[in-house]
Short mmCIF file of C-alpha atoms in Angstrom, two decimals:
data_model
loop_
_atom_site.label_atom_id
_atom_site.label_comp_id
_atom_site.label_asym_id
_atom_site.label_seq_id
_atom_site.Cartn_x
_atom_site.Cartn_y
_atom_site.Cartn_z
CA MET A 1 8.62 -5.78 -34.53
CA PRO A 2 8.18 -4.48 -38.25
CA THR A 3 6.15 -1.29 -38.68
CA LYS A 4 3.30 -2.61 -41.29
CA LEU A 5 2.92 -0.92 -44.69
CA GLY A 6 -0.58 0.12 -43.73
CA ASP A 7 0.42 2.11 -40.82
CA ARG A 8 2.64 4.36 -43.10
CA MET A 9 -0.15 5.66 -44.74
CA LEU A 10 -2.57 7.86 -42.55
CA LEU A 11 -4.87 11.31 -43.71
CA GLY A 12 -3.43 10.84 -47.39
CA MET A 13 0.46 11.27 -46.06
CA LYS A 14 3.05 8.80 -47.48
CA TYR A 15 6.27 8.70 -45.51
CA PRO A 16 9.59 7.46 -46.89
CA LEU A 17 10.58 4.22 -46.40
CA PRO A 18 14.31 3.34 -44.52
CA ASP A 19 16.29 2.90 -47.32
CA GLN A 20 15.38 6.00 -49.23
CA TYR A 21 16.32 8.10 -46.22
CA ASN A 22 19.13 6.22 -46.37
CA LYS A 23 19.74 7.05 -49.92
CA ALA A 24 19.09 10.72 -49.17
CA VAL A 25 21.25 11.82 -45.86
CA GLN A 26 24.30 10.54 -48.40
CA ASN A 27 24.20 14.00 -49.73
CA PRO A 28 23.73 16.13 -46.50
CA GLU A 29 24.27 19.24 -48.78
CA LEU A 30 21.35 18.33 -50.79
CA CYS A 31 18.59 16.73 -48.16
CA PHE A 32 18.96 19.12 -45.66
CA SER A 33 17.59 22.66 -44.82
CA ASP A 34 19.53 23.38 -41.73
CA PRO A 35 22.67 25.36 -43.13
CA GLU A 36 24.49 23.77 -40.41
CA LEU A 37 24.04 20.31 -40.95
CA LYS A 38 24.50 20.93 -44.74
CA THR A 39 28.19 21.08 -44.01
CA GLY A 40 28.12 17.80 -41.82
CA VAL A 41 28.90 14.07 -42.67
CA ILE A 42 27.04 11.51 -41.88
CA GLU A 43 28.98 8.53 -39.56
CA LEU A 44 28.96 5.74 -42.17
CA ASN A 45 29.12 1.94 -41.31
CA LYS A 46 31.93 -0.83 -42.39
CA LEU A 47 30.62 -1.12 -46.07
CA GLY A 48 30.67 2.77 -46.62
CA LEU A 49 26.72 3.45 -46.29
CA PRO A 50 24.98 5.42 -43.45
CA PHE A 51 25.15 3.96 -40.34
CA VAL A 52 21.26 3.79 -38.96
CA ARG A 53 19.78 2.78 -35.61
CA CYS A 54 16.47 2.28 -37.15
CA GLY A 55 13.61 1.65 -34.92
CA ASN A 56 10.14 0.76 -35.43
CA PHE A 57 8.74 4.33 -36.23
CA SER A 58 11.85 6.25 -37.25
CA SER A 59 15.46 6.37 -38.38
CA VAL A 60 18.21 7.88 -36.87
CA TYR A 61 21.74 9.35 -38.48
CA LYS A 62 24.44 10.65 -36.64
CA VAL A 63 26.04 14.46 -38.20
CA ILE A 64 29.45 14.82 -37.73
CA LEU A 65 30.15 18.63 -37.42
CA PRO A 66 33.39 20.45 -36.69
CA ASP A 67 32.58 21.19 -33.28
CA LYS A 68 29.76 18.61 -31.79
CA GLU A 69 27.83 16.03 -33.35
CA GLN A 70 24.40 16.04 -33.62
CA ALA A 71 20.96 13.08 -34.08
CA VAL A 72 19.11 13.53 -36.75
CA LYS A 73 15.82 11.32 -36.80
CA CYS A 74 13.13 10.75 -39.66
CA PHE A 75 10.16 9.41 -39.45
CA PHE A 76 8.25 6.59 -41.01
CA ASN A 77 4.63 7.55 -40.06
CA TYR A 78 2.79 11.24 -40.72
CA TYR A 79 0.57 12.28 -37.77
CA PRO A 80 -1.17 15.74 -38.14
CA ASP A 81 -0.46 16.63 -34.10
CA ILE A 82 3.22 16.09 -34.00
CA LYS A 83 4.45 19.50 -34.73
CA PHE A 84 1.66 20.69 -32.01
CA ARG A 85 3.01 17.70 -29.70
CA TYR A 86 7.26 18.68 -29.86
CA GLU A 87 6.07 22.31 -29.70
CA ARG A 88 4.30 22.22 -26.40
CA ILE A 89 7.07 19.55 -25.36
CA SER A 90 10.26 21.49 -26.23
CA GLU A 91 9.16 24.86 -24.37
CA CYS A 92 7.81 22.73 -21.12
CA LEU A 93 11.78 21.38 -21.05
CA HIS A 94 12.87 24.62 -21.27
CA THR A 95 11.25 25.87 -18.60
CA ARG A 96 11.75 22.83 -16.07
CA ASN A 97 15.83 22.57 -17.37
CA SER A 98 15.75 19.23 -16.08
CA PRO A 99 18.65 17.11 -16.20
CA TYR A 100 17.17 13.74 -17.74
CA PHE A 101 16.39 15.52 -21.36
CA ILE A 102 17.86 16.01 -24.39
CA ASP A 103 17.55 19.40 -26.22
CA PHE A 104 15.81 18.88 -30.01
CA LYS A 105 14.55 20.84 -32.71
CA TYR A 106 11.40 19.95 -34.77
CA GLN A 107 12.13 21.17 -38.32
CA GLU A 108 8.80 21.14 -40.44
CA ASN A 109 10.64 20.74 -43.34
CA GLY A 110 13.78 19.56 -42.42
CA ILE A 111 14.82 16.80 -45.24
CA ARG A 112 14.19 16.46 -49.18
CA VAL A 113 13.99 12.75 -50.30
CA ASN A 114 12.78 12.22 -53.51
CA GLY A 115 11.66 15.81 -54.35
CA LYS A 116 9.82 16.80 -51.36
CA ASN A 117 10.12 17.86 -48.01
CA TYR A 118 9.37 16.02 -44.99
CA PRO A 119 10.16 16.78 -41.18
CA LEU A 120 13.04 15.67 -38.72
CA LEU A 121 13.88 16.38 -35.50
CA LEU A 122 17.86 17.54 -34.63
CA MET A 123 19.11 16.80 -31.60
CA ASP A 124 22.33 16.76 -29.54
CA TRP A 125 24.24 13.28 -29.73
CA ILE A 126 24.96 11.68 -26.46
CA THR A 127 27.55 9.69 -26.03
CA GLY A 128 26.50 6.36 -23.43
CA ILE A 129 24.69 3.07 -23.31
CA SER A 130 21.63 1.42 -23.13
CA PHE A 131 20.24 0.56 -19.88
CA ASP A 132 19.74 -3.10 -20.70
CA LYS A 133 23.70 -2.94 -21.33
CA TYR A 134 24.44 -1.38 -18.60
CA ILE A 135 23.06 -3.71 -16.43
CA ASP A 136 24.60 -6.88 -18.99
CA GLU A 137 27.48 -5.42 -17.81
CA CYS A 138 26.76 -5.46 -14.11
CA VAL A 139 25.75 -8.91 -13.87
CA LYS A 140 28.65 -10.38 -15.45
CA ALA A 141 30.83 -8.49 -13.43
CA GLY A 142 29.12 -9.41 -10.38
CA ASP A 143 28.47 -5.98 -9.35
CA THR A 144 25.15 -6.06 -7.75
CA GLU A 145 25.71 -2.56 -5.78
CA LYS A 146 26.02 -0.79 -9.04
CA ILE A 147 22.42 -2.32 -9.89
CA THR A 148 21.32 -0.63 -6.69
CA ALA A 149 22.74 2.38 -7.18
CA LEU A 150 21.31 2.44 -11.00
CA ARG A 151 17.81 1.46 -8.95
CA ASP A 152 18.16 4.50 -6.83
CA SER A 153 19.16 6.82 -9.68
CA PHE A 154 16.34 5.63 -11.70
CA VAL A 155 13.48 6.34 -8.76
CA SER A 156 14.79 9.81 -8.63
CA MET A 157 14.76 10.84 -12.08
CA CYS A 158 10.76 9.36 -11.91
CA LYS A 159 10.20 11.23 -8.68
CA GLN A 160 11.26 13.81 -10.84
CA LEU A 161 9.28 13.60 -13.70
CA GLN A 162 6.13 12.82 -11.16
CA THR A 163 7.01 15.94 -9.12
CA ASP A 164 6.79 18.15 -12.70
CA LYS A 165 3.73 16.37 -14.39
CA ILE A 166 5.65 14.72 -17.09
CA ALA A 167 4.95 11.41 -18.29
CA HIS A 168 7.56 9.85 -21.01
CA GLY A 169 5.03 7.18 -22.18
CA ASP A 170 7.81 4.88 -23.40
CA LEU A 171 9.86 4.11 -20.81
CA GLN A 172 12.45 1.19 -21.35
CA HIS A 173 15.18 -0.51 -22.04
CA ALA A 174 15.86 1.07 -25.14
CA ASN A 175 14.88 4.86 -24.20
CA ILE A 176 16.95 4.77 -20.72
CA ILE A 177 20.79 5.67 -21.78
CA VAL A 178 23.48 5.69 -18.96
CA THR A 179 25.78 8.26 -19.53
CA PRO A 180 28.84 9.46 -17.48
CA ASN A 181 26.60 12.26 -16.34
CA GLY A 182 23.62 10.37 -15.15
CA LEU A 183 20.72 9.05 -16.94
CA LYS A 184 19.22 10.90 -19.72
CA LEU A 185 15.89 9.66 -21.43
CA ILE A 186 15.14 9.90 -25.67
CA ASP A 187 12.47 9.44 -27.87
CA TYR A 188 9.76 11.73 -26.60
CA ASP A 189 6.62 10.70 -29.17
CA GLY A 190 4.67 9.94 -26.88
CA MET A 191 5.14 12.53 -24.14
CA TYR A 192 2.97 13.99 -22.00
CA VAL A 193 3.21 17.33 -20.64
CA ALA A 194 0.53 19.70 -19.32
CA SER A 195 0.16 22.12 -22.26
CA VAL A 196 -0.60 19.05 -24.36
CA THR A 197 -4.02 19.52 -24.37
CA LEU A 198 -4.49 15.98 -26.25
CA THR A 199 -6.65 12.53 -24.78
CA GLN A 200 -4.51 10.08 -26.81
CA SER A 201 -1.24 9.14 -27.72
CA ASN A 202 0.12 8.16 -31.32
CA GLU A 203 1.66 4.77 -29.71
CA VAL A 204 1.28 2.81 -26.48
CA GLY A 205 5.15 1.79 -25.61
CA HIS A 206 6.74 -1.40 -25.90
CA PRO A 207 4.85 -4.55 -24.80
CA ASN A 208 7.32 -5.66 -22.35
CA TYR A 209 7.12 -2.65 -20.26
CA GLN A 210 2.75 -1.71 -20.66
CA HIS A 211 -0.04 -2.68 -18.84
CA PRO A 212 -1.80 -5.20 -20.60
CA LYS A 213 -4.93 -3.34 -20.88
CA ARG A 214 -3.11 0.25 -22.38
CA THR A 215 -4.24 1.62 -25.10
CA ARG A 216 -4.13 5.09 -27.21
CA PHE A 217 -6.32 6.87 -24.87
CA ASN A 218 -3.94 6.04 -21.43
CA TYR A 219 -2.81 9.05 -21.92
CA GLY A 220 -1.89 11.62 -18.99
CA GLU A 221 1.12 12.42 -16.31
CA THR A 222 0.19 8.93 -14.65
CA MET A 223 0.50 6.59 -17.64
CA ASP A 224 4.60 5.67 -16.76
CA ASN A 225 3.25 4.28 -13.09
CA PHE A 226 3.16 0.55 -14.30
CA SER A 227 6.53 1.10 -16.52
CA VAL A 228 8.22 2.64 -13.22
CA MET A 229 6.56 -0.75 -11.24
CA VAL A 230 8.01 -3.31 -13.76
CA ILE A 231 11.88 -1.81 -13.97
CA HIS A 232 11.88 -1.02 -10.26
CA ASN A 233 10.57 -4.74 -10.14
CA ALA A 234 13.57 -6.03 -11.94
CA LEU A 235 16.16 -4.15 -10.86
CA THR A 236 15.31 -5.21 -7.23
CA ALA A 237 14.88 -8.84 -8.39
CA LEU A 238 18.40 -8.74 -10.04
CA ILE A 239 19.79 -6.86 -7.08
CA SER A 240 19.10 -10.58 -4.69
CA LYS A 241 18.94 -12.57 -7.28
CA PRO A 242 21.33 -11.79 -10.27
CA ALA A 243 21.02 -15.20 -12.31
CA LEU A 244 17.42 -14.32 -13.24
CA TRP A 245 19.28 -11.90 -15.87
CA GLU A 246 20.49 -15.16 -17.86
CA LYS A 247 17.11 -16.68 -17.73
CA TYR A 248 15.28 -14.17 -18.37
CA TYR A 249 16.39 -11.40 -20.55
CA ASN A 250 16.23 -11.66 -24.29
CA GLY A 251 17.84 -8.84 -25.78
CA ASP A 252 13.96 -6.61 -25.86
CA ASN A 253 13.50 -6.45 -22.15
CA LEU A 254 15.00 -7.11 -18.78
CA ILE A 255 13.42 -9.59 -17.15
CA PHE A 256 9.22 -9.24 -17.55
CA SER A 257 7.76 -10.05 -20.98
CA GLU A 258 4.44 -8.94 -22.36
CA LYS A 259 3.84 -12.90 -21.45
CA ASP A 260 4.13 -12.55 -18.00
CA PHE A 261 1.74 -9.69 -18.03
CA SER A 262 -1.03 -11.42 -19.87
CA ASN A 263 -1.14 -14.22 -17.95
CA THR A 264 0.27 -13.71 -14.37
CA ASN A 265 -0.89 -17.21 -13.42
CA GLN A 266 1.28 -19.51 -15.79
CA SER A 267 4.69 -17.03 -15.44
CA PRO A 268 7.41 -19.12 -14.65
CA LEU A 269 9.25 -15.77 -13.38
CA PHE A 270 6.68 -14.90 -11.48
CA ARG A 271 6.29 -18.23 -9.30
CA GLU A 272 10.10 -17.54 -9.33
CA LEU A 273 9.80 -14.12 -7.34
CA PHE A 274 6.85 -15.39 -5.18
CA SER A 275 8.95 -18.31 -3.47
CA THR A 276 11.48 -15.75 -2.27
CA ASP A 277 10.75 -13.75 1.07
CA VAL A 278 12.49 -10.31 -0.37
CA LEU A 279 10.89 -10.51 -3.43
CA LYS A 280 7.43 -11.72 -2.98
CA THR A 281 5.40 -8.59 -1.92
CA GLN A 282 6.57 -6.20 -4.98
CA ALA A 283 5.92 -9.10 -7.00
CA ALA A 284 2.50 -9.81 -5.98
CA LEU A 285 2.04 -5.71 -6.52
CA LEU A 286 3.00 -5.74 -9.77
CA ALA A 287 0.81 -9.22 -10.58
CA LYS A 288 -2.17 -7.64 -8.83
CA THR A 289 -1.69 -4.47 -11.19
CA CYS A 290 -1.94 -6.64 -14.20
CA LEU A 291 -5.06 -7.95 -12.93
CA MET A 292 -6.84 -4.46 -12.06
CA PRO A 293 -8.27 -1.67 -14.58
CA LEU A 294 -5.26 0.75 -15.62
CA ASP A 295 -7.00 3.85 -13.94
CA LYS A 296 -7.19 1.78 -10.92
CA SER A 297 -3.02 0.93 -10.29
CA PRO A 298 -1.92 2.48 -7.20
CA ASP A 299 0.73 5.04 -6.92
CA PHE A 300 4.04 3.00 -7.08
CA LEU A 301 6.29 5.68 -6.20
CA ALA A 302 4.25 6.55 -3.18
CA LEU A 303 4.82 3.34 -1.53
CA LEU A 304 8.68 2.55 -1.55
CA ASP A 305 10.14 3.17 1.54
CA ALA A 306 13.94 4.91 1.92
CA ASP A 307 15.65 1.75 1.07
CA GLY A 308 13.92 0.77 -2.16
CA SER A 309 11.40 -1.43 -1.18
CA VAL A 310 7.56 -2.02 -1.01
CA SER A 311 5.93 -0.97 2.41
CA ALA A 312 3.17 -2.87 3.51
CA ASP A 313 1.71 0.02 5.76
CA LEU A 314 1.53 1.89 2.73
CA LEU A 315 -0.50 -0.37 0.42
CA PRO A 316 -4.33 0.09 0.05
CA GLU A 317 -6.98 -1.58 1.75
CA GLU A 318 -8.13 -3.20 -1.82
CA ILE A 319 -4.63 -4.65 -1.96
CA HIS A 320 -4.11 -8.12 -0.18
CA LEU A 321 -0.80 -9.30 -0.59
CA GLN A 322 -0.26 -11.98 2.24
CA PRO A 323 -2.86 -14.61 2.92
CA GLU A 324 -3.05 -16.12 6.16
CA THR A 325 -1.85 -19.67 6.29
CA VAL A 326 -4.37 -21.91 7.42
CA SER A 327 -3.33 -25.49 8.29
CA SER A 328 -5.28 -27.94 8.13
CA VAL A 329 -4.73 -31.88 8.90
CA SER A 330 -5.97 -34.44 6.81
CA THR A 331 -8.65 -36.58 8.30
CA GLY A 332 -9.27 -38.42 4.99
CA ASN A 333 -12.31 -36.79 5.06
CA THR A 334 -13.44 -33.09 3.15
CA PRO A 335 -12.29 -30.22 4.60
CA LYS A 336 -14.76 -27.64 6.12
CA THR A 337 -14.10 -24.19 4.80
CA PRO A 338 -15.24 -21.11 7.19
CA ALA A 339 -16.96 -18.80 5.59
CA ASP A 340 -13.66 -16.22 5.09
CA MET A 341 -11.57 -18.96 3.94
CA VAL A 342 -11.68 -20.64 -0.14
CA LEU A 343 -9.81 -23.95 -0.97
CA CYS A 344 -7.58 -23.35 -4.03
CA PRO A 345 -8.24 -24.84 -6.97
CA LYS A 346 -5.03 -26.02 -7.79
CA CYS A 347 -3.87 -27.83 -4.61
CA THR A 348 -7.27 -27.69 -2.60
CA SER A 349 -4.99 -25.79 0.65
CA ALA A 350 -7.62 -23.55 2.59
CA GLN A 351 -6.87 -19.61 1.86
CA ASN A 352 -7.95 -16.08 3.18
CA ALA A 353 -10.68 -15.62 1.07
CA MET A 354 -9.11 -11.62 0.80
CA GLY A 355 -6.14 -13.30 -0.60
CA MET A 356 -4.74 -12.64 -3.80
CA PHE A 357 -2.51 -16.01 -4.12
CA CYS A 358 -2.45 -19.41 -2.68
CA ASN A 359 -0.06 -19.45 0.39
CA THR A 360 0.87 -23.16 -0.77
CA CYS A 361 1.68 -22.84 -4.47
CA GLY A 362 1.25 -19.84 -5.71
CA TYR A 363 -1.67 -20.34 -8.00
CA SER A 364 -3.45 -16.53 -8.34
CA LEU A 365 -6.98 -16.86 -6.05
CA ILE A 366 -8.06 -14.21 -8.76
CA ASN A 367 -7.05 -14.79 -11.90
CA GLU A 368 -9.11 -13.43 -14.71
CA LYS A 369 -8.77 -16.91 -16.71
CA PRO A 370 -9.96 -19.93 -15.66
CA PRO A 371 -8.07 -23.07 -13.43
CA GLN A 372 -8.68 -25.50 -15.82
CA LEU A 373 -6.30 -23.39 -18.65
CA GLN A 374 -3.37 -24.13 -16.60
CA THR A 375 -3.60 -27.57 -17.98
CA ILE A 376 -3.93 -26.82 -22.02
CA GLN A 377 -0.61 -27.61 -23.67
CA THR A 378 0.54 -26.93 -26.92
CA ALA A 379 -1.95 -28.94 -29.93
CA LYS A 380 -0.95 -32.01 -30.33
CA PRO A 381 0.58 -33.11 -33.60
CA PHE A 382 -1.91 -34.37 -36.32
CA LYS A 383 -1.62 -38.46 -36.51
CA LEU A 384 -2.93 -40.18 -39.48
CA PRO A 385 -5.95 -42.32 -38.70
CA LYS A 386 -5.19 -46.21 -38.41
CA PHE A 387 -4.76 -48.22 -41.55
CA LYS A 388 -8.40 -49.73 -41.52
CA THR A 389 -9.98 -46.65 -41.02
CA THR A 390 -8.06 -44.69 -44.30
CA ALA A 391 -8.48 -47.87 -46.49
CA LEU A 392 -12.19 -48.02 -45.97
CA PHE A 393 -12.68 -44.56 -46.67
CA PHE A 394 -10.89 -44.66 -49.92
CA LEU A 395 -13.09 -47.88 -50.60
CA VAL A 396 -16.21 -46.22 -50.22
CA PHE A 397 -15.10 -42.88 -51.90
CA SER A 398 -14.19 -44.68 -54.97
CA PHE A 399 -17.22 -47.03 -54.95
CA VAL A 400 -19.16 -43.41 -54.79
CA LEU A 401 -16.93 -42.46 -57.92
CA PHE A 402 -17.73 -45.49 -59.64
CA LEU A 403 -21.47 -44.88 -59.54
CA TYR A 404 -20.76 -41.89 -60.52
CA ASP A 405 -19.20 -42.39 -63.38
CA ASN A 406 -21.89 -44.55 -64.85
CA THR A 407 -24.70 -42.53 -64.56
CA LYS A 408 -26.34 -41.32 -67.82
CA THR A 409 -24.93 -38.19 -67.74
CA GLY A 410 -21.62 -39.20 -67.53
CA PRO A 411 -18.97 -37.78 -64.88
CA VAL A 412 -17.86 -34.12 -65.11
CA LYS A 413 -14.41 -35.10 -64.71
CA ASN A 414 -12.01 -38.24 -64.31
CA PHE A 415 -10.98 -38.04 -60.70
CA THR A 416 -7.36 -39.86 -59.71
CA PHE A 417 -6.16 -41.10 -57.12
CA ASP A 418 -4.37 -38.25 -56.33
CA ASP A 419 -7.28 -35.96 -56.48
CA ILE A 420 -8.94 -38.22 -53.84
CA LEU A 421 -5.77 -37.71 -51.72
CA THR A 422 -5.78 -33.85 -52.06
CA VAL A 423 -9.61 -33.67 -50.83
CA ALA A 424 -8.69 -35.64 -47.97
CA GLU A 425 -5.69 -33.39 -47.10
CA GLN A 426 -7.76 -30.43 -47.50
CA PHE A 427 -10.45 -32.09 -44.96
CA LEU A 428 -7.96 -32.49 -42.69
CA SER A 429 -6.27 -29.68 -42.84
CA LYS A 430 -9.34 -28.01 -42.09
CA GLY A 431 -9.95 -29.56 -38.97
CA ARG A 432 -6.44 -29.46 -37.96
CA VAL A 433 -6.80 -25.22 -38.34
CA GLU A 434 -9.73 -25.22 -36.37
CA LYS A 435 -8.15 -27.08 -33.69
CA LEU A 436 -5.25 -24.85 -33.60
CA THR A 437 -7.82 -21.64 -33.50
CA LYS A 438 -9.70 -23.14 -30.76
CA SER A 439 -6.47 -23.94 -28.98
CA ILE A 440 -5.13 -20.15 -29.40
CA GLU A 441 -8.57 -18.33 -28.40
CA ALA A 442 -7.93 -20.73 -25.02
CA ASP A 443 -4.21 -19.60 -25.07
CA PRO A 444 -3.78 -16.55 -26.71
CA VAL A 445 -0.25 -16.06 -25.71
CA ASN A 446 1.32 -19.56 -27.12
CA PRO A 447 3.70 -19.44 -30.12
CA ALA A 448 3.77 -23.09 -30.67
CA SER A 449 0.24 -22.89 -31.72
CA TYR A 450 0.57 -20.16 -33.86
CA TYR A 451 3.52 -21.35 -35.39
CA GLN A 452 1.54 -24.79 -36.52
CA ARG A 453 -1.44 -22.86 -37.72
CA ALA A 454 1.04 -20.92 -39.78
CA MET A 455 2.33 -24.11 -41.67
CA GLU A 456 -1.19 -25.34 -41.85
CA PHE A 457 -1.83 -21.74 -43.71
CA VAL A 458 1.51 -22.50 -45.77
CA LYS A 459 0.30 -25.85 -47.18
CA ALA A 460 -2.92 -24.62 -48.09
CA GLY A 461 -1.52 -21.56 -49.80
CA SER A 462 -2.90 -18.82 -47.54
CA TYR A 463 0.64 -16.89 -47.27
CA ASP A 464 -1.23 -13.82 -45.85
CA LYS A 465 -2.58 -15.62 -43.15
CA ALA A 466 0.85 -17.44 -42.57
CA ILE A 467 2.52 -14.59 -42.28
CA GLU A 468 0.08 -13.03 -39.45
CA ASP A 469 0.95 -15.86 -37.24
CA PHE A 470 4.63 -16.31 -38.09
CA THR A 471 5.05 -12.58 -37.00
CA LYS A 472 3.01 -14.07 -33.84
CA VAL A 473 5.45 -16.09 -33.20
CA LEU A 474 8.33 -13.78 -33.38
CA LYS A 475 6.52 -11.53 -31.05
CA TYR A 476 6.79 -13.79 -28.25
CA GLU A 477 9.51 -15.84 -29.58
CA PRO A 478 12.12 -12.89 -31.24
CA GLN A 479 14.79 -15.69 -31.47
CA ASN A 480 12.75 -18.29 -33.12
CA ALA A 481 14.96 -18.96 -36.57
CA LYS A 482 12.28 -21.29 -38.32
CA ALA A 483 9.86 -18.57 -38.01
CA TYR A 484 11.54 -15.82 -39.85
CA LEU A 485 12.85 -18.48 -42.59
CA ASN A 486 9.61 -19.99 -42.89
CA ARG A 487 7.75 -16.02 -43.15
CA GLY A 488 10.37 -15.66 -45.80
CA VAL A 489 9.03 -18.35 -47.96
CA ALA A 490 5.44 -16.97 -47.56
CA PHE A 491 6.83 -13.64 -48.30
CA GLY A 492 8.36 -15.09 -51.35
CA MET A 493 5.20 -16.57 -52.61
CA LEU A 494 3.52 -13.73 -52.41
CA GLY A 495 6.52 -11.66 -54.66
CA PHE A 496 7.65 -9.54 -51.85
CA GLN A 497 11.18 -10.30 -52.35
CA LYS A 498 12.84 -7.52 -50.12
CA GLU A 499 11.10 -8.85 -47.24
CA ALA A 500 11.40 -12.48 -48.10
CA VAL A 501 15.19 -11.94 -48.29
CA THR A 502 15.28 -9.69 -44.86
CA ASP A 503 13.78 -12.62 -43.08
CA TYR A 504 16.30 -14.76 -44.47
CA ILE A 505 19.02 -13.04 -43.32
CA GLU A 506 17.50 -13.21 -39.66
CA ALA A 507 17.13 -16.82 -39.28
CA ALA A 508 20.85 -17.13 -40.93
CA LYS A 509 22.24 -14.32 -38.43
CA LEU A 510 20.59 -17.02 -35.73
CA GLY A 511 22.32 -19.80 -37.16
CA LEU A 512 19.57 -21.55 -39.37
CA LYS A 513 21.82 -23.60 -41.30
CA PRO A 514 19.45 -23.65 -44.67
CA ALA A 515 19.09 -20.20 -44.25
CA GLN A 516 22.92 -19.63 -44.44
CA ASP A 517 23.21 -21.99 -47.48
CA PHE A 518 20.63 -20.29 -49.47
CA LEU A 519 21.79 -16.59 -49.10
CA ASP A 520 25.78 -17.90 -49.48
CA SER A 521 24.21 -19.49 -53.00
CA LYS A 522 23.20 -16.70 -53.86
CA ASN A 523 25.94 -13.70 -52.72
CA ILE A 524 23.72 -12.54 -50.07
CA LYS A 525 25.86 -10.84 -47.38
CA TRP A 526 24.44 -12.25 -44.00
CA LYS A 527 27.09 -12.07 -41.32
CA THR A 528 27.41 -8.90 -39.00
CA ASP A 529 29.95 -7.73 -37.03
CA ASN A 530 28.53 -8.63 -33.10
CA SER A 531 31.38 -6.00 -31.18
CA LYS A 532 30.26 -4.08 -28.58
CA GLU A 533 28.53 -0.04 -29.54
CA GLN A 534 30.00 1.88 -27.09
CA GLU A 535 27.74 5.25 -28.33
CA PHE A 536 24.18 4.25 -27.92
CA LEU A 537 21.15 6.11 -29.98
CA LYS A 538 17.95 4.04 -30.59
CA ASN A 539 14.28 4.83 -31.11
#
């Protein structure tokens, strides 16, 4: 998700944009303050430009030195406590000598851009493959044993972090690298160690791996608990049902997404996991945790057996995952429900009142959202009124205008038929926006409603609001080419041509022909080389 321009300003300090860093690093001897980096060579892409791994908060470059390779991380945002954080983290990691972290140095005035000095992070370059790409290779090869071994290695790493009282803060596929020497963690911006005596983080982690109620103030040694649960659930599910990968992996997750956590009751993935005996208990624990306050979440690692499964015997008393099934014979009369039983609001079967899910249909019996939300669908497309209604409307409206034109004061403006159509369309559009807004309030993770409302904003000329809604669509559907194209149009109407072209290129890469034709007509390159990258470092 792109970083907002407003997020780049804090306490009066403005950091360079990615393209400004790109220009600076082309001259290592001038931009770097480190004598060793001055002698290095920046890795270039096929166009002869710096090969940059650009994330939401930083750009990372590979610097090739005579005897080694280094990674240089340049920041987009200014945080007043970043030096303090990295110094405490560095001290802790040197003390622990953990095999899961990479040695780094924080340089306060490490890089010079446009005549000003900015900090950078210098670390050893590691050769490996990202967590999700490794899983992708295992699934395609049908090798579930490697996925099992990966899960065991992941659990061992997390237990060691817990013992050392260290929390990464953003455990996700891009920050876990599979190397020949084992797992390595990168991106320490949000890390917690005991010596960092702060009460909040500068980030909240990847939404596809974080508890839906997490904020910057959820900062401490237990903040990785939910992410560990998500990743372990995903690996366990893929060991049992590898086909889930192709169905739910979208390039920015493992199999779970933010939408699954926000509304477990409507999640197709959770329903599929609940239907499998091997996965039901662990998936239900994750779904239950999504509904609980974050600080009440159970210690997931403490619930694991030696074989990697969740032990039902170790579950806290407040978590009841498998309600008893109570069968009843239909007699044509309303079934009686004992005091300790409830009726499922979806299928009406009797369930244990202390249970979490309906044992018949899987419905969440303690879902925070009311049952009727299951029936809410995407807002229906607008249909014009019947011809008689439209004709009557224009007849009455024209008569009112005729009377007004013949008053003593005379008309203020000579209205035309096009003026009448414009007024009518504005009135109808306002109604559609209000209806879509209500749909969004009822189901805030439905990208279709955001898309329809964004199109209404485009028609009304409210391009800034349209951009906000298109960005929401892309948050939930990162492969939506039309959203990229239309957001580009909105950017263009506001004069942000660079942002517009960037969105056109994304739409073209996703196969949208109008975007491709437009870029080709302007001689703008949009095709990329899709060859696999063996060396991986992303922030």
